[in-house]
Amino acid sequence: MSRRPAHPARSVTAAAAALAAVGALTAAAAPGPAYASAHPHAAARHVLLLSVDGLHQSDLAWYIARHPHSALARLTAGGVQYTHAATTNPSDSFPGMVGQLTGGDPGTTGVYYDDTYSSDLLPAGTTKCTGAKPGAEVDLTEDLDKNQDSLDAGQGLSGLPGSILQMTGDPARLLDPSKLPVDPKTCRPLYPHSYLRVNTVFDVVRTGGLRTAWSDKHAAYDILNGPSGKGIQDLFTPEINSKAIGYAAGDWTKDNAATEQYDGYKAQAVLNEIDGYDHGRTHKVGTPAVFGMNFQSVSTAQKLPNSDGMTGGYEAKGVPGPLLVKNLDYVDQQVGAFLTELRKQHLADSTTVILSSKHGQSPTDPRALTRIDDGPLLDGLNSAWKAAHPGSGDLVAHAVDDDAMLIWLTDRSRTAADFAKAYLLAQSGTGNDIDGKARPYTASGLQTLHAGADAARYFHAAPGDSRVPDLVGVTQYGVVYTGGKGKIAEHGGAHADDLDVPLVVSGAATPHGVRVDGPVHTTQIAPTILRLLGFDPRDLDAVRIEHTRALPVR
């Protein structure tokens, strides 16, 4: 994957076979008097949203078939399972999570990846904005932390990692403003929540007077606060790419046991919130109306060739290997703990649990893997451009290539976009396969390359939009852009392995044992949450723009 300085989009429609929306169902238990007074049409009092990053619908089905009495099986049997759900394209963490909580795809939200580019913002560190040249990287990764090497992102807690639950619930103050892009209108750093073009579920629910909480992997998930900057009252974001204390491999994603330990901190935060406390169990504040977390350990088990003495990824097409099986067991245990705690706190009949994923992972067929170093491809493109246009600088302003190719250009003309497209589709070379052996590739590993206005149409964005990539490449199946041999899968692309994720809505306000096989999208989670809690889904900007429907049931 290259991140050079500075997934196909779809219209959102309801499944044709939908007979009703989740919010039209009768809740399993009536909400309490105070809640009913404020939200008389609520079907649930609480929604617990869980994202198991990397999890495919096929993984869930495989696991349940072999563990029919597991927590995941009980969760699925206790509600509605959508077997053909698709996440956002690009299938990356930030657009995926933003989509679930806004109801919008990247062309609407303006969030295309965790590290992108905007042609109308000013570079980080700009202090004199008059006359400054626009064009800036928009980084939403660990790079924004005051101390990216520390699990607390620079808060300065003693006793880490054991003290991490003492981390602040307001991580925006842990972001280094000197690393943020600058808004030319105000000449001030632009925080992630202000970069988002639409509001979030948390904005709406918080404005409605109910409590909100969330746990995720970077302080930059401040973006989920929404434009108000105040949507989430308790946002717990231990830094996943910090140095993993007690592990020699590096950060928490480089050793799968470390990733499980990391996920355990967020799981404990959720248990504390179910019990009515803040994430650190310091103050009794009441169980949030909307809360949840994302799991990372399945994703690392899919990407690491091996860890903890076990082989990562898949043994054959869609067949989880030993490390991945271990992590499916781990997630099942955590989900079981949540369900048990909800029953213990007498919340099971008033809580709806939604299980999905920000993204899948590709390829699930290890024999298809082709690792390609994209660095030489981008360097070659810059050299060819400068040779054809003496005196010009680099053509590539920014690129993010995982198992898709997203490129922003310094020259946004049709001529430049066509030049870049022609160059990349003409390149062939040699990558390596799952065993590290040489494997040839053609067309830079691309199946399709959209350029210029075609790239904007691909995302249903306006041509010339300041954030949309100038080139969007759909890779040949199995291609992963990496300069080494340290990963066997990635996400971000448009293949089924990237997009096909599980989606289960279970508990309060849902029928049991229902299977919906029609196509749905994870962006439909957002209006479904609002309808469950008695809010109007049209309070979400993206729902009004894209006409996103609440999830259908039969």
PDB file of C-alpha atoms in Angstrom, residues 98-228:
ATOM      1  CA  VAL A  98     -19.351   6.675   8.385  1.00  0.00           C
ATOM      2  CA  GLY A  99     -21.839   5.024   6.022  1.00  0.00           C
ATOM      3  CA  GLN A 100     -23.359   2.928   8.810  1.00  0.00           C
ATOM      4  CA  LEU A 101     -23.859   6.002  10.980  1.00  0.00           C
ATOM      5  CA  THR A 102     -24.920   8.597   8.388  1.00  0.00           C
ATOM      6  CA  GLY A 103     -26.821   6.615   5.770  1.00  0.00           C
ATOM      7  CA  GLY A 104     -24.559   7.934   3.027  1.00  0.00           C
ATOM      8  CA  ASP A 105     -22.000   6.699   0.537  1.00  0.00           C
ATOM      9  CA  PRO A 106     -18.662   8.513  -0.019  1.00  0.00           C
ATOM     10  CA  GLY A 107     -20.024  10.693  -2.838  1.00  0.00           C
ATOM     11  CA  THR A 108     -22.392  12.218  -0.271  1.00  0.00           C
ATOM     12  CA  THR A 109     -20.350  12.119   2.937  1.00  0.00           C
ATOM     13  CA  GLY A 110     -17.116  13.260   1.272  1.00  0.00           C
ATOM     14  CA  VAL A 111     -15.177  10.511   3.088  1.00  0.00           C
ATOM     15  CA  TYR A 112     -13.475   8.176   0.599  1.00  0.00           C
ATOM     16  CA  TYR A 113     -10.774   6.535   2.724  1.00  0.00           C
ATOM     17  CA  ASP A 114      -8.787   6.881   5.950  1.00  0.00           C
ATOM     18  CA  ASP A 115      -6.118   8.878   4.084  1.00  0.00           C
ATOM     19  CA  THR A 116      -7.296  11.014   1.198  1.00  0.00           C
ATOM     20  CA  TYR A 117      -6.826  14.362  -0.503  1.00  0.00           C
ATOM     21  CA  SER A 118      -8.771  17.559  -1.002  1.00  0.00           C
ATOM     22  CA  SER A 119      -7.975  20.060  -3.720  1.00  0.00           C
ATOM     23  CA  ASP A 120      -9.574  22.969  -1.868  1.00  0.00           C
ATOM     24  CA  LEU A 121      -7.979  22.666   1.578  1.00  0.00           C
ATOM     25  CA  LEU A 122      -4.550  23.949   2.584  1.00  0.00           C
ATOM     26  CA  PRO A 123      -1.704  21.722   3.786  1.00  0.00           C
ATOM     27  CA  ALA A 124      -1.286  21.019   7.492  1.00  0.00           C
ATOM     28  CA  GLY A 125       0.823  23.649   9.215  1.00  0.00           C
ATOM     29  CA  THR A 126      -0.294  26.512   6.955  1.00  0.00           C
ATOM     30  CA  THR A 127      -0.499  29.726   8.981  1.00  0.00           C
ATOM     31  CA  LYS A 128      -0.544  32.350   6.223  1.00  0.00           C
ATOM     32  CA  CYS A 129      -3.542  31.455   4.088  1.00  0.00           C
ATOM     33  CA  THR A 130      -3.787  34.420   1.762  1.00  0.00           C
ATOM     34  CA  GLY A 131      -2.250  33.359  -1.525  1.00  0.00           C
ATOM     35  CA  ALA A 132      -1.482  29.837  -0.269  1.00  0.00           C
ATOM     36  CA  LYS A 133      -1.809  27.102  -2.893  1.00  0.00           C
ATOM     37  CA  PRO A 134      -4.696  24.720  -2.137  1.00  0.00           C
ATOM     38  CA  GLY A 135      -4.324  20.961  -2.147  1.00  0.00           C
ATOM     39  CA  ALA A 136      -3.864  18.939   1.045  1.00  0.00           C
ATOM     40  CA  GLU A 137      -3.676  15.396   2.341  1.00  0.00           C
ATOM     41  CA  VAL A 138      -6.530  14.594   4.709  1.00  0.00           C
ATOM     42  CA  ASP A 139      -5.126  12.005   7.096  1.00  0.00           C
ATOM     43  CA  LEU A 140      -7.529  10.214   9.444  1.00  0.00           C
ATOM     44  CA  THR A 141      -5.021   7.689  10.808  1.00  0.00           C
ATOM     45  CA  GLU A 142      -2.783   7.387  13.852  1.00  0.00           C
ATOM     46  CA  ASP A 143      -0.567  10.076  12.310  1.00  0.00           C
ATOM     47  CA  LEU A 144      -2.865  12.715  13.812  1.00  0.00           C
ATOM     48  CA  ASP A 145      -2.248  11.619  17.405  1.00  0.00           C
ATOM     49  CA  LYS A 146      -0.195  13.770  19.726  1.00  0.00           C
ATOM     50  CA  ASN A 147       1.779  10.584  20.380  1.00  0.00           C
ATOM     51  CA  GLN A 148       0.996   7.815  17.929  1.00  0.00           C
ATOM     52  CA  ASP A 149       3.324   5.403  19.721  1.00  0.00           C
ATOM     53  CA  SER A 150       1.193   5.462  22.865  1.00  0.00           C
ATOM     54  CA  LEU A 151      -1.996   3.462  23.372  1.00  0.00           C
ATOM     55  CA  ASP A 152      -3.629   6.562  24.888  1.00  0.00           C
ATOM     56  CA  ALA A 153      -2.653   8.655  21.810  1.00  0.00           C
ATOM     57  CA  GLY A 154      -0.630  11.015  23.978  1.00  0.00           C
ATOM     58  CA  GLN A 155      -2.886  11.597  26.982  1.00  0.00           C
ATOM     59  CA  GLY A 156      -0.026  10.644  29.288  1.00  0.00           C
ATOM     60  CA  LEU A 157      -1.630   7.920  31.398  1.00  0.00           C
ATOM     61  CA  SER A 158       0.665   5.968  33.689  1.00  0.00           C
ATOM     62  CA  GLY A 159       0.447   2.210  34.005  1.00  0.00           C
ATOM     63  CA  LEU A 160      -0.396   1.454  30.369  1.00  0.00           C
ATOM     64  CA  PRO A 161      -1.747  -0.725  28.952  1.00  0.00           C
ATOM     65  CA  GLY A 162      -3.699  -1.743  32.072  1.00  0.00           C
ATOM     66  CA  SER A 163      -4.852   1.804  32.727  1.00  0.00           C
ATOM     67  CA  ILE A 164      -6.237   2.403  29.232  1.00  0.00           C
ATOM     68  CA  LEU A 165      -9.865   2.458  30.367  1.00  0.00           C
ATOM     69  CA  GLN A 166      -8.973   5.740  32.086  1.00  0.00           C
ATOM     70  CA  MET A 167      -8.498   7.267  28.629  1.00  0.00           C
ATOM     71  CA  THR A 168     -10.593  10.343  27.919  1.00  0.00           C
ATOM     72  CA  GLY A 169     -13.977  10.087  26.233  1.00  0.00           C
ATOM     73  CA  ASP A 170     -13.134  13.257  24.277  1.00  0.00           C
ATOM     74  CA  PRO A 171     -10.278  12.177  21.976  1.00  0.00           C
ATOM     75  CA  ALA A 172     -10.427  15.323  19.821  1.00  0.00           C
ATOM     76  CA  ARG A 173      -8.138  16.930  22.355  1.00  0.00           C
ATOM     77  CA  LEU A 174      -5.561  14.212  21.657  1.00  0.00           C
ATOM     78  CA  LEU A 175      -5.260  15.233  18.001  1.00  0.00           C
ATOM     79  CA  ASP A 176      -2.288  17.421  17.047  1.00  0.00           C
ATOM     80  CA  PRO A 177      -3.761  20.486  15.289  1.00  0.00           C
ATOM     81  CA  SER A 178      -0.486  21.068  13.432  1.00  0.00           C
ATOM     82  CA  LYS A 179      -1.145  17.801  11.533  1.00  0.00           C
ATOM     83  CA  LEU A 180      -4.651  18.746  10.405  1.00  0.00           C
ATOM     84  CA  PRO A 181      -5.476  20.272   7.005  1.00  0.00           C
ATOM     85  CA  VAL A 182      -6.329  23.956   7.116  1.00  0.00           C
ATOM     86  CA  ASP A 183      -9.627  25.500   6.074  1.00  0.00           C
ATOM     87  CA  PRO A 184      -8.805  28.424   3.756  1.00  0.00           C
ATOM     88  CA  LYS A 185     -11.966  30.269   4.829  1.00  0.00           C
ATOM     89  CA  THR A 186     -10.985  30.416   8.486  1.00  0.00           C
ATOM     90  CA  CYS A 187      -7.240  29.711   8.234  1.00  0.00           C
ATOM     91  CA  ARG A 188      -7.697  27.251  11.082  1.00  0.00           C
ATOM     92  CA  PRO A 189      -7.080  23.499  11.357  1.00  0.00           C
ATOM     93  CA  LEU A 190     -10.027  21.389  10.217  1.00  0.00           C
ATOM     94  CA  TYR A 191     -10.900  18.641  12.710  1.00  0.00           C
ATOM     95  CA  PRO A 192     -12.290  15.339  11.416  1.00  0.00           C
ATOM     96  CA  HIS A 193     -15.844  16.039  12.626  1.00  0.00           C
ATOM     97  CA  SER A 194     -15.877  19.280  10.621  1.00  0.00           C
ATOM     98  CA  TYR A 195     -14.599  17.484   7.507  1.00  0.00           C
ATOM     99  CA  LEU A 196     -17.733  15.312   7.381  1.00  0.00           C
ATOM    100  CA  ARG A 197     -20.327  16.818   5.037  1.00  0.00           C
ATOM    101  CA  VAL A 198     -23.408  15.334   6.717  1.00  0.00           C
ATOM    102  CA  ASN A 199     -24.664  14.690  10.228  1.00  0.00           C
ATOM    103  CA  THR A 200     -24.603  11.355  12.054  1.00  0.00           C
ATOM    104  CA  VAL A 201     -26.956   9.166  14.068  1.00  0.00           C
ATOM    105  CA  PHE A 202     -25.118  10.395  17.149  1.00  0.00           C
ATOM    106  CA  ASP A 203     -25.884  14.035  16.226  1.00  0.00           C
ATOM    107  CA  VAL A 204     -29.585  13.283  15.973  1.00  0.00           C
ATOM    108  CA  VAL A 205     -29.867  11.119  19.088  1.00  0.00           C
ATOM    109  CA  ARG A 206     -27.784  13.508  21.191  1.00  0.00           C
ATOM    110  CA  THR A 207     -29.914  16.469  20.087  1.00  0.00           C
ATOM    111  CA  GLY A 208     -32.921  14.410  21.108  1.00  0.00           C
ATOM    112  CA  GLY A 209     -31.624  14.250  24.658  1.00  0.00           C
ATOM    113  CA  LEU A 210     -30.455  10.628  24.764  1.00  0.00           C
ATOM    114  CA  ARG A 211     -27.030   9.303  25.710  1.00  0.00           C
ATOM    115  CA  THR A 212     -24.469   8.192  23.111  1.00  0.00           C
ATOM    116  CA  ALA A 213     -21.164   6.268  23.254  1.00  0.00           C
ATOM    117  CA  TRP A 214     -18.781   4.559  20.842  1.00  0.00           C
ATOM    118  CA  SER A 215     -15.406   2.750  20.879  1.00  0.00           C
ATOM    119  CA  ASP A 216     -13.026   2.666  17.902  1.00  0.00           C
ATOM    120  CA  LYS A 217      -9.364   2.449  16.892  1.00  0.00           C
ATOM    121  CA  HIS A 218      -8.063   6.008  16.347  1.00  0.00           C
ATOM    122  CA  ALA A 219      -8.665   9.392  17.945  1.00  0.00           C
ATOM    123  CA  ALA A 220      -9.568  10.552  14.431  1.00  0.00           C
ATOM    124  CA  TYR A 221     -12.896   8.756  14.876  1.00  0.00           C
ATOM    125  CA  ASP A 222     -13.850  12.138  16.232  1.00  0.00           C
ATOM    126  CA  ILE A 223     -15.382  12.262  12.739  1.00  0.00           C
ATOM    127  CA  LEU A 224     -18.370  10.273  14.061  1.00  0.00           C
ATOM    128  CA  ASN A 225     -19.267  13.189  16.329  1.00  0.00           C
ATOM    129  CA  GLY A 226     -20.680  14.795  13.197  1.00  0.00           C
ATOM    130  CA  PRO A 227     -20.456  18.458  12.216  1.00  0.00           C
ATOM    131  CA  SER A 228     -21.667  19.542  15.642  1.00  0.00           C
TER     132      SER A 228
END
